[in-house]
Short mmCIF file of N, CA and C in Angstrom, two decimals:
data_model
loop_
_atom_site.label_atom_id
_atom_site.label_comp_id
_atom_site.label_asym_id
_atom_site.label_seq_id
_atom_site.Cartn_x
_atom_site.Cartn_y
_atom_site.Cartn_z
N UNK A 8 -24.23 -4.49 -10.42
CA UNK A 8 -24.42 -6.07 -10.59
C UNK A 8 -23.35 -6.80 -10.18
N UNK A 9 -23.31 -7.78 -9.85
CA UNK A 9 -22.05 -8.84 -9.79
C UNK A 9 -21.36 -9.14 -11.13
N UNK A 10 -22.54 -9.51 -11.92
CA UNK A 10 -21.82 -10.15 -13.18
C UNK A 10 -21.02 -8.83 -13.96
N UNK A 11 -21.69 -7.55 -13.96
CA UNK A 11 -21.06 -6.78 -14.51
C UNK A 11 -19.79 -6.44 -13.65
N UNK A 12 -19.77 -6.03 -12.57
CA UNK A 12 -18.34 -6.28 -11.87
C UNK A 12 -17.50 -7.06 -12.25
N UNK A 13 -18.03 -8.48 -12.27
CA UNK A 13 -16.97 -9.41 -12.85
C UNK A 13 -15.92 -9.16 -13.95
N UNK A 14 -16.70 -8.56 -14.67
CA UNK A 14 -16.42 -8.05 -16.30
C UNK A 14 -15.24 -6.83 -16.31
N UNK A 15 -15.10 -6.20 -15.02
CA UNK A 15 -14.04 -5.03 -15.09
C UNK A 15 -13.18 -5.58 -14.81
N UNK A 16 -11.75 -4.47 -15.36
CA UNK A 16 -10.73 -4.73 -15.13
C UNK A 16 -10.03 -4.75 -13.43
N UNK A 17 -8.90 -4.89 -13.37
CA UNK A 17 -7.88 -4.58 -12.24
C UNK A 17 -7.40 -3.32 -12.49
N UNK A 18 -7.07 -2.59 -11.64
CA UNK A 18 -6.22 -1.66 -11.69
C UNK A 18 -5.04 -1.65 -11.05
N UNK A 19 -3.87 -1.37 -11.97
CA UNK A 19 -2.31 -1.66 -11.82
C UNK A 19 -2.26 -0.91 -10.83
N UNK A 20 -1.10 -1.59 -9.88
CA UNK A 20 -1.13 -0.70 -8.89
C UNK A 20 0.32 -1.35 -8.12
N UNK A 21 1.05 -0.48 -7.39
CA UNK A 21 2.39 -1.22 -6.55
C UNK A 21 1.80 -0.93 -4.99
N UNK A 22 2.39 -1.66 -4.06
CA UNK A 22 2.61 -1.52 -2.70
C UNK A 22 3.74 -1.48 -2.04
N UNK A 23 4.22 -0.92 -0.87
CA UNK A 23 5.31 -0.59 -0.44
C UNK A 23 5.08 -1.15 0.97
N UNK A 24 6.09 -1.88 1.57
CA UNK A 24 5.97 -2.46 2.87
C UNK A 24 7.32 -2.11 3.06
N UNK A 25 7.24 -0.69 3.85
CA UNK A 25 8.50 0.04 4.25
C UNK A 25 8.72 -0.52 6.08
N UNK A 26 9.92 -0.92 6.06
CA UNK A 26 10.36 -1.46 7.57
C UNK A 26 11.19 -0.42 8.00
N UNK A 27 11.38 -0.40 9.52
CA UNK A 27 12.31 0.14 9.96
C UNK A 27 13.31 -0.83 10.84
N UNK A 28 14.27 -0.38 11.69
CA UNK A 28 15.55 -1.26 12.12
C UNK A 28 15.06 -1.98 13.12
N UNK A 29 13.81 -1.90 13.70
CA UNK A 29 13.16 -2.54 14.73
C UNK A 29 12.01 -3.74 13.78
N UNK A 30 12.07 -3.53 12.82
CA UNK A 30 11.13 -4.58 11.85
C UNK A 30 9.86 -4.22 12.24
N UNK A 31 9.60 -2.99 12.53
CA UNK A 31 8.23 -2.64 12.29
C UNK A 31 7.64 -2.06 10.90
N UNK A 32 6.46 -2.12 10.29
CA UNK A 32 6.11 -1.54 9.23
C UNK A 32 5.60 -0.16 8.91
N UNK A 33 6.04 0.74 8.37
CA UNK A 33 5.06 2.07 8.05
C UNK A 33 3.70 1.81 7.79
N UNK A 34 2.57 2.61 8.69
CA UNK A 34 1.24 2.29 8.37
C UNK A 34 0.78 3.91 8.33
N UNK A 35 -0.03 3.92 7.47
CA UNK A 35 -0.96 5.45 7.51
C UNK A 35 -2.42 5.25 7.90
N UNK A 36 -2.86 6.28 8.47
CA UNK A 36 -4.41 6.06 8.66
C UNK A 36 -4.92 6.84 7.35
N UNK A 37 -5.80 6.33 6.56
CA UNK A 37 -6.53 7.02 5.29
C UNK A 37 -7.19 8.16 5.78
N UNK A 38 -7.25 9.42 5.29
CA UNK A 38 -7.89 10.51 5.58
C UNK A 38 -9.22 10.26 5.00
N UNK A 39 -9.46 9.20 3.84
CA UNK A 39 -11.13 9.34 3.13
C UNK A 39 -11.80 8.20 3.95
N UNK A 40 -11.39 7.52 4.88
CA UNK A 40 -12.05 6.49 5.29
C UNK A 40 -12.66 6.89 6.83
N UNK A 41 -14.06 6.62 7.25
CA UNK A 41 -14.75 7.39 8.52
C UNK A 41 -14.18 6.67 9.15
N UNK A 42 -13.70 5.31 9.61
CA UNK A 42 -13.36 4.55 10.64
C UNK A 42 -11.84 4.61 10.69
N UNK A 43 -11.48 3.48 11.55
CA UNK A 43 -9.92 3.05 11.36
C UNK A 43 -9.54 2.41 10.00
N UNK A 44 -8.59 2.83 9.62
CA UNK A 44 -8.37 2.35 8.34
C UNK A 44 -6.79 2.24 7.92
N UNK A 45 -5.84 1.80 8.56
CA UNK A 45 -4.64 1.79 8.32
C UNK A 45 -4.18 0.98 7.14
N UNK A 46 -3.26 1.71 6.67
CA UNK A 46 -2.69 0.45 5.17
C UNK A 46 -1.10 0.84 5.21
N UNK A 47 -0.33 0.18 4.34
CA UNK A 47 0.78 0.33 3.87
C UNK A 47 0.29 1.51 2.83
N UNK A 48 1.60 2.32 2.31
CA UNK A 48 1.36 3.22 1.11
C UNK A 48 1.12 2.31 -0.47
N UNK A 49 0.56 2.49 -1.21
CA UNK A 49 0.17 1.98 -2.24
C UNK A 49 -0.41 2.99 -3.28
N UNK A 50 -0.38 2.58 -4.89
CA UNK A 50 -0.83 3.52 -5.76
C UNK A 50 -0.84 2.91 -7.14
N UNK A 51 -1.62 3.91 -7.83
CA UNK A 51 -1.34 3.10 -9.22
C UNK A 51 -0.30 3.58 -10.26
N UNK A 52 -0.19 2.72 -10.92
CA UNK A 52 1.17 2.66 -11.80
C UNK A 52 0.60 3.59 -13.36
N UNK A 53 1.18 4.51 -13.56
CA UNK A 53 0.72 5.39 -14.84
C UNK A 53 1.02 4.55 -16.03
N UNK A 54 0.23 4.79 -17.01
CA UNK A 54 0.60 3.95 -18.31
C UNK A 54 1.98 4.28 -18.72
N UNK A 55 2.40 3.21 -19.18
CA UNK A 55 3.76 3.10 -19.57
C UNK A 55 5.04 3.22 -18.35
N UNK A 56 4.67 3.42 -17.14
CA UNK A 56 5.72 3.71 -16.44
C UNK A 56 5.87 1.95 -15.80
N UNK A 57 7.46 2.30 -15.29
CA UNK A 57 7.81 0.98 -14.75
C UNK A 57 7.53 1.11 -13.42
N UNK A 58 7.21 -0.31 -12.96
CA UNK A 58 6.84 -0.39 -11.60
C UNK A 58 7.75 -0.14 -10.32
N UNK A 59 9.18 -0.29 -10.58
CA UNK A 59 9.94 0.40 -9.61
C UNK A 59 9.68 1.37 -9.58
N UNK A 60 9.99 2.45 -10.62
CA UNK A 60 9.57 3.69 -10.60
C UNK A 60 8.33 4.37 -10.06
N UNK A 61 7.31 3.67 -10.15
CA UNK A 61 6.25 3.80 -9.59
C UNK A 61 6.09 3.45 -8.21
N UNK A 62 6.73 2.51 -7.46
CA UNK A 62 6.70 2.36 -6.09
C UNK A 62 7.44 3.56 -5.40
N UNK A 63 8.82 4.06 -6.33
CA UNK A 63 9.59 5.35 -5.43
C UNK A 63 8.61 6.46 -5.39
N UNK A 64 7.98 6.67 -7.02
CA UNK A 64 7.38 7.73 -6.86
C UNK A 64 5.66 7.82 -5.78
N UNK A 65 5.19 7.07 -5.56
CA UNK A 65 4.28 6.91 -4.70
C UNK A 65 4.43 6.79 -3.37
N UNK A 66 5.88 6.36 -3.03
CA UNK A 66 5.97 6.44 -1.34
C UNK A 66 6.21 7.75 -1.25
N UNK A 67 7.13 8.45 -2.28
CA UNK A 67 7.18 10.24 -2.17
C UNK A 67 5.92 10.86 -2.00
N UNK A 68 5.06 10.61 -2.91
CA UNK A 68 3.61 11.11 -3.03
C UNK A 68 2.54 11.13 -1.80
N UNK A 69 2.79 9.92 -1.06
CA UNK A 69 1.85 9.56 -0.03
C UNK A 69 2.43 9.83 0.95
N UNK A 70 3.91 9.44 1.36
CA UNK A 70 4.52 9.78 2.61
C UNK A 70 5.66 10.82 2.85
N UNK A 71 6.00 11.43 1.74
CA UNK A 71 6.84 12.56 2.09
C UNK A 71 8.00 11.65 1.70
N UNK A 72 8.52 10.48 1.46
CA UNK A 72 9.63 9.81 1.86
C UNK A 72 10.40 9.78 0.39
N UNK A 73 11.48 10.51 0.46
CA UNK A 73 12.38 10.60 -0.62
C UNK A 73 13.16 9.14 -1.07
N UNK A 74 13.41 9.13 -2.36
CA UNK A 74 13.79 7.77 -2.89
C UNK A 74 15.14 7.43 -2.27
N UNK A 75 15.89 8.45 -2.01
CA UNK A 75 17.10 8.19 -1.39
C UNK A 75 17.26 7.74 0.14
N UNK A 76 16.14 7.90 0.59
CA UNK A 76 15.88 7.33 1.96
C UNK A 76 15.40 6.07 2.02
N UNK A 77 15.51 5.24 0.98
CA UNK A 77 14.81 3.73 1.26
C UNK A 77 15.86 3.01 0.20
N UNK A 78 16.02 1.40 0.64
CA UNK A 78 16.75 0.61 0.14
C UNK A 78 15.84 -0.43 -0.51
N UNK A 79 15.51 -0.87 -1.75
CA UNK A 79 14.83 -1.81 -1.81
C UNK A 79 15.52 -3.06 -1.84
N UNK A 80 14.55 -3.76 -1.15
CA UNK A 80 14.98 -5.64 -0.59
C UNK A 80 14.50 -6.43 -1.70
N UNK A 81 13.54 -6.35 -1.86
CA UNK A 81 12.74 -7.48 -2.67
C UNK A 81 11.38 -7.07 -3.13
N UNK A 82 11.08 -7.60 -4.09
CA UNK A 82 9.84 -7.26 -4.89
C UNK A 82 8.90 -8.81 -4.82
N UNK A 83 7.64 -8.83 -4.95
CA UNK A 83 7.00 -10.05 -4.99
C UNK A 83 7.11 -10.56 -6.49
N UNK A 84 7.03 -11.82 -6.52
CA UNK A 84 7.64 -12.24 -7.78
C UNK A 84 6.40 -12.57 -9.14
N UNK A 85 5.21 -12.42 -8.23
CA UNK A 85 3.99 -12.19 -9.13
C UNK A 85 3.00 -11.26 -8.53
N UNK A 86 1.89 -10.97 -9.41
CA UNK A 86 0.94 -10.05 -9.03
C UNK A 86 0.22 -10.67 -7.98
N UNK A 87 -0.44 -9.78 -6.88
CA UNK A 87 -1.59 -9.84 -6.18
C UNK A 87 -2.48 -9.21 -6.37
N UNK A 88 -3.87 -9.77 -6.22
CA UNK A 88 -5.02 -9.18 -6.25
C UNK A 88 -5.84 -9.11 -5.33
N UNK A 89 -6.96 -8.09 -5.54
CA UNK A 89 -8.18 -8.05 -4.48
C UNK A 89 -9.18 -7.46 -5.09
N UNK A 90 -10.07 -7.80 -4.46
CA UNK A 90 -11.37 -7.39 -5.45
C UNK A 90 -12.11 -6.53 -4.15
N UNK A 91 -12.65 -5.61 -4.80
CA UNK A 91 -13.44 -4.25 -3.72
C UNK A 91 -14.72 -5.02 -3.59
N UNK A 92 -15.25 -4.56 -2.30
CA UNK A 92 -16.44 -5.07 -1.71
C UNK A 92 -17.43 -4.24 -3.05
N UNK A 93 -18.58 -5.09 -3.55
CA UNK A 93 -19.43 -4.61 -4.58
C UNK A 93 -20.04 -3.17 -4.06
N UNK A 94 -20.11 -2.81 -2.92
CA UNK A 94 -20.56 -1.75 -2.50
C UNK A 94 -20.12 -0.36 -3.12
N UNK A 95 -18.69 -1.00 -2.74
CA UNK A 95 -17.64 0.44 -3.04
C UNK A 95 -17.01 0.40 -4.68
N UNK A 96 -17.27 -0.33 -5.40
CA UNK A 96 -17.15 -0.54 -6.79
C UNK A 96 -17.46 0.97 -7.49
N UNK A 97 -18.81 1.17 -7.52
CA UNK A 97 -19.16 2.28 -8.16
C UNK A 97 -18.45 3.57 -7.70
N UNK A 98 -18.08 3.87 -6.55
CA UNK A 98 -17.68 5.01 -5.77
C UNK A 98 -15.97 5.18 -6.07
N UNK A 99 -15.49 4.37 -6.14
CA UNK A 99 -14.18 4.24 -6.49
C UNK A 99 -13.56 4.14 -7.77
N UNK A 100 -12.37 5.16 -8.29
CA UNK A 100 -11.99 5.23 -9.36
C UNK A 100 -13.00 5.01 -10.70
N UNK A 101 -14.29 5.81 -10.39
CA UNK A 101 -15.13 6.20 -11.46
C UNK A 101 -15.88 4.85 -11.68
N UNK A 102 -15.97 4.11 -10.81
CA UNK A 102 -16.56 2.53 -11.20
C UNK A 102 -15.76 1.95 -12.42
N UNK A 103 -14.87 2.17 -12.79
CA UNK A 103 -13.88 1.20 -13.86
C UNK A 103 -13.26 -0.17 -13.58
N UNK A 104 -13.00 -0.11 -12.26
CA UNK A 104 -12.19 -1.37 -11.73
C UNK A 104 -12.83 -2.23 -10.76
N UNK A 105 -12.51 -3.75 -10.76
CA UNK A 105 -13.15 -4.34 -9.53
C UNK A 105 -12.62 -4.57 -8.43
N UNK A 106 -11.36 -4.06 -8.72
CA UNK A 106 -10.31 -4.33 -7.54
C UNK A 106 -8.78 -3.82 -8.13
N UNK A 107 -7.71 -4.49 -7.31
CA UNK A 107 -6.47 -4.09 -7.38
C UNK A 107 -5.39 -5.21 -7.92
N UNK A 108 -4.68 -4.95 -9.05
CA UNK A 108 -3.79 -6.41 -9.10
C UNK A 108 -2.18 -5.23 -8.71
N UNK A 109 -1.69 -5.71 -7.73
CA UNK A 109 -0.23 -5.08 -7.38
C UNK A 109 1.00 -5.98 -7.46
N UNK A 110 1.95 -5.31 -7.51
CA UNK A 110 3.42 -5.64 -7.19
C UNK A 110 3.73 -5.02 -5.98
N UNK A 111 4.30 -5.91 -4.98
CA UNK A 111 4.69 -5.14 -3.75
C UNK A 111 6.21 -5.18 -3.69
N UNK A 112 6.61 -4.00 -2.83
CA UNK A 112 7.83 -4.25 -2.71
C UNK A 112 8.28 -3.80 -1.14
N UNK A 113 9.22 -4.81 -0.77
CA UNK A 113 9.71 -4.71 0.62
C UNK A 113 10.97 -3.66 0.65
N UNK A 114 10.78 -2.32 1.43
CA UNK A 114 11.81 -1.54 1.49
C UNK A 114 12.25 -1.53 3.02
N UNK A 115 13.44 -0.95 2.89
CA UNK A 115 14.23 -0.72 4.45
C UNK A 115 14.22 1.01 4.37
N UNK A 116 13.34 1.83 5.69
CA UNK A 116 13.96 2.98 5.80
C UNK A 116 15.07 3.28 5.94
N UNK A 117 15.91 4.11 5.46
CA UNK A 117 17.26 4.74 5.88
C UNK A 117 17.44 5.70 6.64
N UNK A 118 16.49 6.39 6.57
CA UNK A 118 16.64 7.79 7.27
C UNK A 118 16.04 7.71 8.58
N UNK A 119 15.76 9.12 9.37
CA UNK A 119 15.39 9.35 10.35
C UNK A 119 13.79 9.66 10.54
N UNK A 120 13.04 9.45 11.48
CA UNK A 120 11.43 9.56 11.50
C UNK A 120 11.12 11.16 10.98
N UNK A 121 11.81 11.81 11.52
CA UNK A 121 11.78 13.37 11.30
C UNK A 121 11.57 13.53 9.58
N UNK A 122 12.13 12.71 8.57
CA UNK A 122 12.00 12.99 7.31
C UNK A 122 11.12 12.52 6.46
N UNK A 123 9.94 11.91 7.55
CA UNK A 123 8.76 11.51 6.98
C UNK A 123 7.87 12.49 6.96
N UNK A 124 7.05 13.22 6.21
CA UNK A 124 6.15 14.17 6.07
C UNK A 124 4.71 14.00 5.36
N UNK A 125 3.67 13.22 6.11
CA UNK A 125 2.52 13.00 5.33
C UNK A 125 2.21 14.22 4.73
N UNK A 126 2.19 15.33 5.24
CA UNK A 126 1.67 16.52 4.60
C UNK A 126 2.22 16.91 3.12
N UNK A 127 1.70 15.92 2.21
CA UNK A 127 1.99 16.00 1.03
C UNK A 127 1.10 16.80 0.10
N UNK A 128 1.54 17.03 -1.17
CA UNK A 128 0.43 17.95 -2.09
C UNK A 128 -0.91 17.77 -2.06
N UNK A 129 -1.07 16.22 -2.09
CA UNK A 129 -2.50 15.65 -2.06
C UNK A 129 -2.33 14.58 -1.01
N UNK A 130 -2.56 15.10 0.54
CA UNK A 130 -2.44 13.95 1.29
C UNK A 130 -3.57 12.71 1.33
N UNK A 131 -2.78 11.54 1.81
CA UNK A 131 -3.56 10.36 1.67
C UNK A 131 -3.78 10.19 3.34
N UNK A 132 -2.93 10.24 4.15
CA UNK A 132 -3.00 9.82 5.49
C UNK A 132 -3.32 10.89 6.14
N UNK A 133 -3.83 10.59 7.52
CA UNK A 133 -4.07 11.83 8.69
C UNK A 133 -2.97 11.59 9.64
N UNK A 134 -2.51 10.55 9.80
CA UNK A 134 -1.43 10.19 10.62
C UNK A 134 -0.73 8.93 10.46
N UNK A 135 0.38 8.71 10.68
CA UNK A 135 1.42 7.73 10.44
C UNK A 135 2.14 6.72 11.94
N UNK A 136 2.18 5.67 11.63
CA UNK A 136 3.15 5.19 12.76
C UNK A 136 4.17 3.99 12.42
N UNK A 137 4.80 3.59 13.01
CA UNK A 137 5.29 2.11 12.73
C UNK A 137 4.68 1.29 13.83
N UNK A 138 4.24 0.02 13.05
CA UNK A 138 3.40 -0.86 13.80
C UNK A 138 4.17 -2.31 13.44
N UNK A 139 3.85 -3.00 14.20
CA UNK A 139 4.20 -4.59 14.24
C UNK A 139 3.16 -4.99 13.22
N UNK A 140 3.46 -6.06 12.50
CA UNK A 140 2.86 -6.64 11.31
C UNK A 140 1.30 -7.16 11.86
N UNK A 141 1.41 -7.85 12.90
CA UNK A 141 0.12 -8.61 13.64
C UNK A 141 -0.47 -7.15 13.92
N UNK A 142 -0.41 -6.27 14.15
CA UNK A 142 -1.39 -4.88 14.71
C UNK A 142 -1.95 -4.65 13.38
N UNK A 143 -0.98 -4.36 12.24
CA UNK A 143 -1.59 -3.58 10.91
C UNK A 143 -2.52 -4.45 10.52
N UNK A 144 -2.51 -6.03 10.61
CA UNK A 144 -3.45 -6.96 10.17
C UNK A 144 -4.81 -6.70 10.57
N UNK A 145 -4.78 -6.42 12.11
CA UNK A 145 -6.12 -5.92 12.78
C UNK A 145 -6.60 -4.83 12.37
N UNK A 146 -5.84 -3.79 12.16
CA UNK A 146 -6.27 -2.38 11.55
C UNK A 146 -6.47 -2.43 10.31
N UNK A 147 -6.15 -3.08 9.07
CA UNK A 147 -6.36 -3.11 7.87
C UNK A 147 -8.24 -3.36 7.70
N UNK A 148 -8.45 -2.38 6.68
CA UNK A 148 -9.87 -2.76 6.27
C UNK A 148 -9.87 -4.36 5.64
N UNK A 149 -10.90 -4.99 6.09
CA UNK A 149 -11.04 -6.61 6.03
C UNK A 149 -10.70 -6.94 4.42
N UNK A 150 -11.32 -6.14 3.40
CA UNK A 150 -11.14 -6.64 1.99
C UNK A 150 -9.62 -6.60 1.58
N UNK A 151 -8.77 -6.04 2.41
CA UNK A 151 -7.11 -6.12 2.07
C UNK A 151 -6.38 -6.86 2.73
N UNK A 152 -7.31 -7.76 3.87
CA UNK A 152 -6.42 -8.35 5.07
C UNK A 152 -5.51 -9.66 4.31
N UNK A 153 -6.21 -10.25 3.59
CA UNK A 153 -5.89 -11.41 2.91
C UNK A 153 -4.33 -11.36 1.80
N UNK A 154 -4.37 -10.06 1.40
CA UNK A 154 -3.14 -9.43 0.26
C UNK A 154 -2.19 -9.47 1.36
N UNK A 155 -2.69 -8.47 2.50
CA UNK A 155 -1.61 -8.41 3.46
C UNK A 155 -0.83 -9.47 4.09
N UNK A 156 -1.44 -10.22 4.30
CA UNK A 156 -1.13 -11.81 4.87
C UNK A 156 0.17 -12.33 4.06
N UNK A 157 -0.47 -12.30 2.52
CA UNK A 157 0.47 -12.93 1.52
C UNK A 157 1.80 -12.24 1.46
N UNK A 158 1.62 -11.07 1.33
CA UNK A 158 3.04 -9.86 1.26
C UNK A 158 3.53 -10.17 2.84
N UNK A 159 3.14 -10.21 3.73
CA UNK A 159 4.15 -10.57 5.02
C UNK A 159 4.68 -11.81 4.83
N UNK A 160 3.99 -12.71 4.51
CA UNK A 160 4.46 -14.18 4.22
C UNK A 160 5.48 -14.33 2.95
N UNK A 161 5.45 -13.69 1.83
CA UNK A 161 6.33 -13.69 0.97
C UNK A 161 7.80 -12.85 1.37
N UNK A 162 7.39 -11.82 2.31
CA UNK A 162 8.89 -11.22 2.69
C UNK A 162 9.47 -11.63 3.72
N UNK A 163 8.91 -12.65 4.43
CA UNK A 163 9.34 -13.15 5.98
C UNK A 163 10.51 -13.48 5.71
N UNK A 164 11.27 -14.13 4.93
CA UNK A 164 12.59 -14.60 4.68
C UNK A 164 13.59 -13.49 4.47
N UNK A 165 13.25 -12.26 4.19
CA UNK A 165 13.89 -11.18 4.15
C UNK A 165 14.09 -10.39 5.48
N UNK A 166 13.18 -10.85 6.42
CA UNK A 166 13.06 -9.75 7.86
C UNK A 166 14.10 -10.14 8.88
#
């Protein structure tokens, strides 16, 4: 019910906008989505974990990119939030969250593409590629699109 969903907290999360030397953004196709659903790496912050550490951990867990292969350029000054569509709330995270509250990091990839390996211990992506921001906005699931626009706007001066 909408009133019950509105009472749920947001899941604390970090997102990583990883760019290459051409200014394109790392995007992965989600394994758990039946259609096209490309996104930037993101993941939960463990209880007591520093968000900076969580960002590097999640990037390695999701994309197989080791911390020494990236440079952190910037972080969003405030948390950004998005709500899940009501029909997804019961099936994600055990129905405990209404959406996510995120800190986003702009990172520069310092390695070679051969050092990216999405075949991680718990894979989240079926494939990956570097995309222009505009293309990623078209391919992201609609309920995350506004957050992505905000992230791109916040980080524009650094690109």
